[in-house]
Tab-separated table of C-alpha atoms and ligand atoms in Angstrom:
chain	number	residue	atom	x	y	z
A	739	MET	CA	-25.371	-1.555	-4.708
A	740	GLU	CA	-22.180	-2.666	-6.436
A	741	LYS	CA	-19.051	-2.816	-4.318
A	742	ILE	CA	-15.585	-2.456	-5.838
A	743	VAL	CA	-12.538	-3.232	-3.688
A	744	LEU	CA	-9.097	-2.318	-5.052
A	745	LEU	CA	-5.724	-3.428	-3.711
A	746	THR	CA	-2.845	-1.190	-4.754
A	747	GLY	CA	0.912	-1.765	-4.558
A	748	ALA	CA	4.112	0.074	-5.388
A	749	GLY	CA	3.493	-0.249	-9.158
A	750	ILE	CA	0.720	2.361	-9.084
A	751	SER	CA	3.178	4.966	-7.746
A	752	ALA	CA	6.108	3.996	-10.004
A	753	GLU	CA	5.202	6.581	-12.647
A	754	SER	CA	5.068	9.236	-9.909
A	755	GLY	CA	8.796	8.615	-9.481
A	756	LEU	CA	8.630	6.403	-6.384
A	757	GLY	CA	10.689	3.237	-6.765
A	758	THR	CA	9.034	-0.158	-6.358
A	759	PHE	CA	10.517	-2.834	-4.078
A	760	ARG	CA	11.219	-5.835	-6.273
A	761	ASP	CA	11.634	-4.502	-9.831
A	762	GLU	CA	15.209	-4.261	-11.131
A	763	GLY	CA	17.107	-1.678	-9.059
A	764	GLY	CA	14.160	-1.486	-6.631
A	765	LEU	CA	14.367	-0.586	-2.940
A	766	TRP	CA	15.112	-4.155	-1.846
A	767	ALA	CA	18.087	-4.303	-4.221
A	768	GLN	CA	19.539	-1.245	-2.463
A	769	HIS	CA	18.678	-2.017	1.179
A	770	ARG	CA	18.447	-5.208	3.228
A	771	ILE	CA	14.871	-5.846	4.383
A	772	GLU	CA	16.130	-7.177	7.728
A	773	ASP	CA	18.060	-3.929	8.362
A	774	VAL	CA	15.385	-1.353	7.533
A	775	ALA	CA	11.996	-3.075	7.614
A	776	THR	CA	11.900	-5.330	10.678
A	777	PRO	CA	11.467	-4.629	14.436
A	778	GLU	CA	14.839	-6.362	14.993
A	779	GLY	CA	16.579	-4.043	12.521
A	780	PHE	CA	15.066	-1.021	14.280
A	781	ALA	CA	16.221	-2.317	17.687
A	782	ARG	CA	19.767	-2.813	16.316
A	783	ASP	CA	20.154	0.512	14.486
A	784	PRO	CA	17.254	2.975	14.854
A	785	SER	CA	19.253	5.800	13.181
A	786	LEU	CA	19.653	3.777	9.987
A	787	VAL	CA	15.945	2.941	9.912
A	788	HIS	CA	14.925	6.565	10.528
A	789	ARG	CA	17.290	7.744	7.756
A	790	PHE	CA	15.701	5.238	5.335
A	791	TYR	CA	12.138	6.400	6.104
A	792	ASN	CA	13.122	10.106	6.304
A	793	ALA	CA	14.426	9.838	2.721
A	794	ARG	CA	11.261	8.073	1.590
A	795	ARG	CA	9.079	10.672	3.364
A	796	VAL	CA	10.850	13.515	1.521
A	797	GLN	CA	10.508	11.676	-1.824
A	798	ALA	CA	6.810	10.963	-1.226
A	799	ALA	CA	6.169	14.594	-0.250
A	800	GLN	CA	7.719	15.730	-3.550
A	801	ALA	CA	5.793	13.210	-5.666
A	802	ALA	CA	2.507	13.960	-7.385
A	803	PRO	CA	-0.276	11.488	-8.104
A	804	ASN	CA	-0.333	10.125	-11.671
A	805	ALA	CA	-3.188	9.299	-14.048
A	806	ALA	CA	-3.846	5.966	-12.290
A	807	HIS	CA	-4.372	7.581	-8.854
A	808	HIS	CA	-6.581	10.260	-10.464
A	809	ALA	CA	-8.649	7.628	-12.278
A	810	LEU	CA	-9.391	5.775	-9.012
A	811	ALA	CA	-10.449	9.053	-7.358
A	812	ARG	CA	-12.725	9.710	-10.355
A	813	LEU	CA	-14.186	6.205	-9.972
A	814	GLU	CA	-15.003	6.813	-6.294
A	815	ALA	CA	-16.628	10.164	-7.081
A	816	ALA	CA	-18.665	8.988	-10.089
A	817	CYS	CA	-19.585	5.388	-9.242
A	818	ALA	CA	-23.081	4.783	-7.871
A	819	GLY	CA	-21.810	1.951	-5.677
A	820	GLU	CA	-19.085	1.701	-3.053
A	821	VAL	CA	-15.400	2.023	-3.970
A	822	LEU	CA	-12.746	1.092	-1.401
A	823	ILE	CA	-8.980	1.253	-1.879
A	824	VAL	CA	-6.868	-1.004	0.318
A	825	THR	CA	-3.300	0.132	-0.236
A	826	GLN	CA	0.021	-1.412	0.691
A	827	ASN	CA	1.657	1.903	-0.171
A	828	VAL	CA	2.868	4.232	2.575
A	829	ASP	CA	2.863	7.308	0.306
A	830	GLY	CA	-0.228	9.532	0.425
A	831	LEU	CA	-0.818	9.669	-3.322
A	832	HIS	CA	-4.352	8.218	-3.311
A	833	GLU	CA	-5.507	10.929	-0.894
A	834	ALA	CA	-3.534	13.571	-2.825
A	835	ALA	CA	-5.521	12.560	-5.930
A	836	GLY	CA	-8.804	12.934	-4.020
A	837	SER	CA	-9.651	9.354	-2.979
A	838	ARG	CA	-11.358	9.338	0.412
A	839	ASN	CA	-12.201	5.708	1.140
A	840	VAL	CA	-8.652	4.400	1.643
A	841	LEU	CA	-7.284	1.862	4.133
A	842	HIS	CA	-3.509	1.917	4.668
A	843	MET	CA	-2.817	-1.708	5.575
A	844	HIS	CA	0.972	-1.129	5.786
A	845	GLY	CA	0.703	2.211	7.620
A	846	THR	CA	1.812	5.595	6.352
A	847	LEU	CA	4.960	7.726	6.134
A	848	ALA	CA	2.824	10.629	7.363
A	849	GLY	CA	2.441	8.976	10.765
A	850	ALA	CA	4.628	8.588	13.862
A	851	LEU	CA	4.029	5.825	16.397
A	852	CYS	CA	5.307	5.457	19.954
A	853	GLY	CA	6.891	2.031	20.443
A	854	ALA	CA	6.259	2.318	24.182
A	855	CYS	CA	2.586	3.400	24.475
A	856	ASP	CA	1.216	3.037	20.882
A	857	HIS	CA	0.264	6.729	20.711
A	858	ARG	CA	0.078	8.039	17.111
A	859	TRP	CA	0.663	11.570	15.806
A	860	PRO	CA	1.548	13.282	12.483
A	861	ALA	CA	5.182	12.560	11.576
A	862	PRO	CA	7.588	15.472	11.096
A	863	MET	CA	9.569	15.319	7.827
A	864	GLU	CA	12.700	14.230	9.783
A	865	MET	CA	12.502	11.738	12.622
A	866	SER	CA	15.323	10.568	14.895
A	867	PRO	CA	15.817	8.024	17.704
A	868	GLN	CA	16.000	10.915	20.211
A	869	ASP	CA	12.432	12.051	19.437
A	870	CYS	CA	10.141	11.660	22.455
A	871	CYS	CA	6.503	10.597	22.388
A	872	PRO	CA	4.306	13.695	22.984
A	873	LYS	CA	2.116	11.595	25.299
A	874	CYS	CA	4.374	9.361	27.428
A	875	THR	CA	7.716	11.175	26.689
A	876	THR	CA	9.610	7.912	26.008
A	877	PRO	CA	12.228	8.285	23.210
A	878	ALA	CA	10.767	5.288	21.343
A	879	THR	CA	9.423	7.105	18.288
A	880	ARG	CA	9.139	5.062	15.095
A	881	PRO	CA	7.516	5.548	11.707
A	882	ASP	CA	3.906	4.311	11.640
A	883	VAL	CA	4.673	1.713	8.979
A	884	VAL	CA	4.130	-2.039	9.244
A	885	TRP	CA	7.377	-4.014	9.153
A	886	PHE	CA	7.969	-7.640	8.219
A	887	GLY	CA	6.894	-9.809	11.151
A	888	GLU	CA	4.196	-7.314	12.212
A	889	MET	CA	0.436	-7.576	11.676
A	890	PRO	CA	-0.908	-5.304	8.901
A	891	TYR	CA	-3.590	-2.836	9.958
A	892	HIS	CA	-7.407	-3.134	9.528
A	893	MET	CA	-7.251	-6.864	8.677
A	894	ASP	CA	-10.625	-7.954	10.157
A	895	GLU	CA	-12.350	-5.165	8.287
A	896	ILE	CA	-10.463	-5.920	5.052
A	897	TRP	CA	-11.390	-9.639	4.967
A	898	THR	CA	-15.056	-8.642	5.382
A	899	HIS	CA	-14.830	-6.053	2.580
A	900	LEU	CA	-13.296	-8.710	0.296
A	901	GLU	CA	-16.180	-11.091	1.055
A	902	GLU	CA	-18.697	-8.357	0.188
A	903	ALA	CA	-16.943	-7.274	-3.031
A	904	ASP	CA	-18.625	-7.681	-6.434
A	905	ILE	CA	-15.377	-6.717	-8.169
A	906	PHE	CA	-11.862	-7.051	-6.746
A	907	VAL	CA	-8.956	-5.417	-8.595
A	908	ALA	CA	-5.248	-5.751	-7.732
A	909	ILE	CA	-3.072	-3.007	-9.232
A	910	GLY	CA	0.735	-2.865	-9.407
A	911	THR	CA	1.584	-5.470	-6.808
A	912	SER	CA	3.887	-8.458	-7.255
A	913	GLY	CA	1.868	-10.767	-4.998
A	914	GLN	CA	4.898	-11.753	-2.957
A	915	VAL	CA	3.807	-10.385	0.412
A	916	TYR	CA	1.033	-11.898	2.538
A	917	PRO	CA	-1.690	-11.339	3.581
A	918	ALA	CA	-2.299	-8.982	0.598
A	919	ALA	CA	-1.180	-11.735	-1.784
A	920	ALA	CA	-4.165	-13.849	-0.695
A	921	PHE	CA	-6.827	-11.186	-1.340
A	922	GLY	CA	-7.529	-12.232	-4.958
A	923	GLN	CA	-8.209	-15.822	-3.980
A	924	HIS	CA	-10.284	-14.792	-0.941
A	925	ALA	CA	-12.486	-12.356	-2.897
A	926	GLY	CA	-12.823	-14.781	-5.821
A	927	ARG	CA	-13.957	-17.652	-3.590
A	928	ALA	CA	-16.536	-15.348	-2.011
A	929	GLY	CA	-17.941	-14.603	-5.484
A	930	ALA	CA	-16.186	-11.464	-6.725
A	931	HIS	CA	-15.094	-10.971	-10.320
A	932	THR	CA	-11.311	-10.592	-9.929
A	933	ILE	CA	-9.003	-8.552	-12.161
A	934	GLU	CA	-5.257	-7.951	-12.082
A	935	LEU	CA	-3.880	-4.746	-13.649
A	936	ASN	CA	-0.089	-4.941	-13.705
A	937	LEU	CA	3.045	-4.332	-15.736
A	938	GLU	CA	4.227	-7.916	-15.205
A	939	ALA	CA	1.958	-10.765	-14.166
A	940	SER	CA	2.118	-11.341	-10.406
A	941	VAL	CA	3.052	-14.743	-8.964
A	942	ASN	CA	-0.615	-15.346	-8.139
A	943	VAL	CA	-2.114	-14.230	-11.462
A	944	HIS	CA	-3.950	-17.593	-11.643
A	945	ASP	CA	-6.177	-16.397	-8.756
A	946	PHE	CA	-7.702	-13.769	-11.076
A	947	THR	CA	-10.375	-14.199	-13.723
A	948	ASP	CA	-9.030	-11.348	-15.838
A	949	MET	CA	-5.554	-9.880	-16.356
A	950	ARG	CA	-4.609	-6.668	-18.188
A	951	GLN	CA	-0.970	-5.892	-18.697
A	952	GLY	CA	0.602	-2.448	-19.116
A	953	LEU	CA	1.528	0.791	-17.385
A	954	ALA	CA	-0.806	1.761	-14.557
A	955	SER	CA	-1.182	5.274	-16.024
A	956	VAL	CA	-2.677	3.705	-19.160
A	957	ILE	CA	-4.558	0.581	-18.086
A	958	VAL	CA	-6.139	1.929	-14.884
A	959	PRO	CA	-7.861	4.949	-16.537
A	960	ALA	CA	-8.967	2.666	-19.406
A	961	TRP	CA	-10.518	0.178	-16.963
A	962	VAL	CA	-12.205	2.989	-14.969
A	963	ASP	CA	-13.705	4.407	-18.207
A	964	GLU	CA	-15.070	0.938	-18.975
A	965	VAL	CA	-16.690	0.599	-15.520
A	966	LEU	CA	-18.224	4.082	-15.646
A	967	ARG	CA	-19.617	3.495	-19.181
A	968	ARG	CA	-21.587	0.390	-18.185
B	1410	APR	N1	2.464	0.191	-13.802
B	1410	APR	C1	1.903	-0.932	-13.294
B	1410	APR	N2	2.593	-1.851	-12.594
B	1410	APR	C2	3.904	-1.614	-12.383
B	1410	APR	C3	4.565	-0.466	-12.881
B	1410	APR	C4	3.790	0.470	-13.625
B	1410	APR	N3	4.308	1.584	-14.139
B	1410	APR	N4	5.873	-0.553	-12.515
B	1410	APR	C5	6.014	-1.686	-11.828
B	1410	APR	N5	4.838	-2.352	-11.737
B	1410	APR	C6	4.523	-3.611	-11.065
B	1410	APR	C7	5.585	-4.678	-11.131
B	1410	APR	O1	5.426	-5.457	-12.338
B	1410	APR	C8	5.299	-5.489	-9.874
B	1410	APR	O2	4.325	-6.491	-10.111
B	1410	APR	O3	4.369	-3.319	-9.684
B	1410	APR	C9	4.721	-4.453	-8.914
B	1410	APR	C10	5.672	-3.995	-7.828
B	1410	APR	O4	5.942	-5.068	-6.957
B	1410	APR	P1	6.742	-4.863	-5.590
B	1410	APR	O5	7.948	-4.041	-5.836
B	1410	APR	O6	6.935	-6.215	-4.993
B	1410	APR	O7	5.750	-3.970	-4.694
B	1410	APR	P2	4.494	-4.440	-3.809
B	1410	APR	O8	3.824	-5.612	-4.403
B	1410	APR	O9	3.690	-3.217	-3.547
B	1410	APR	O10	5.205	-4.875	-2.458
B	1410	APR	C11	4.405	-5.317	-1.391
B	1410	APR	O11	6.327	-5.438	0.000
B	1410	APR	O12	8.279	-4.821	1.078
B	1410	APR	C12	6.970	-4.713	1.007
B	1410	APR	O13	5.799	-3.418	2.493
B	1410	APR	C13	6.296	-3.406	1.184
B	1410	APR	O14	4.027	-2.821	0.656
B	1410	APR	C14	5.198	-3.442	0.157
B	1410	APR	C15	5.013	-4.937	-0.077
């Protein structure tokens, strides 16, 4: 049975109105990574970090999946083999489009995490440093997102999926953040056919056997049609 593993990044949600990180005017041009996306930044100013993620949670809740998310859900539903999405995105747009086999390696805006006891629960739309963990009652509530300097989720499982993949596709990711940036090379060495679908070539485009350039809403549905026609 054919196995398709897809890695998605901020580019797949750009046409849903969610800003990417490193494109011109992107999130990292407006905010300092060390202030809002590191454990040290959270320890220094938890209110600032909560405000940043509260705003992103509201934006994500108002966004709708675009043709690229819908095409991947269609692929999962119609493909005879296995389709797995590994996403770096913390929005819920893959699930909103109907994808079910999704691993959130950088966590999710929909989740809250207790920094004291690791308990997880559904995040309210607005979080604050005064919020207490429903389990241990410590006011150490944080968004369940992976910050720089922290280990992404599901990594053992993800490396194994990459080794089992017949096709590996990276969509809308700049290839600047590890370990996701190494997935193309890892899957390719293990024998997968590797494809990049992106607006601009990523820094590791040479790790891929095939590259298609364009808007995700155009090139992802076109690629899915091709796979389903075979
Ligand atoms: N269609 C396809 N690709 C697009 C589109 C679009 N409409 N718009 C932008 N892109 C591409 C850009 O060319 C770029 O390659 O999406 C990519 C976005 O790159 P980044 O902003 O670096 O986002 P990403 O790769 O997902 O970032 C990885 O960095 O800070 C962290 O944790 C954060 O998960 C994130 C990680």
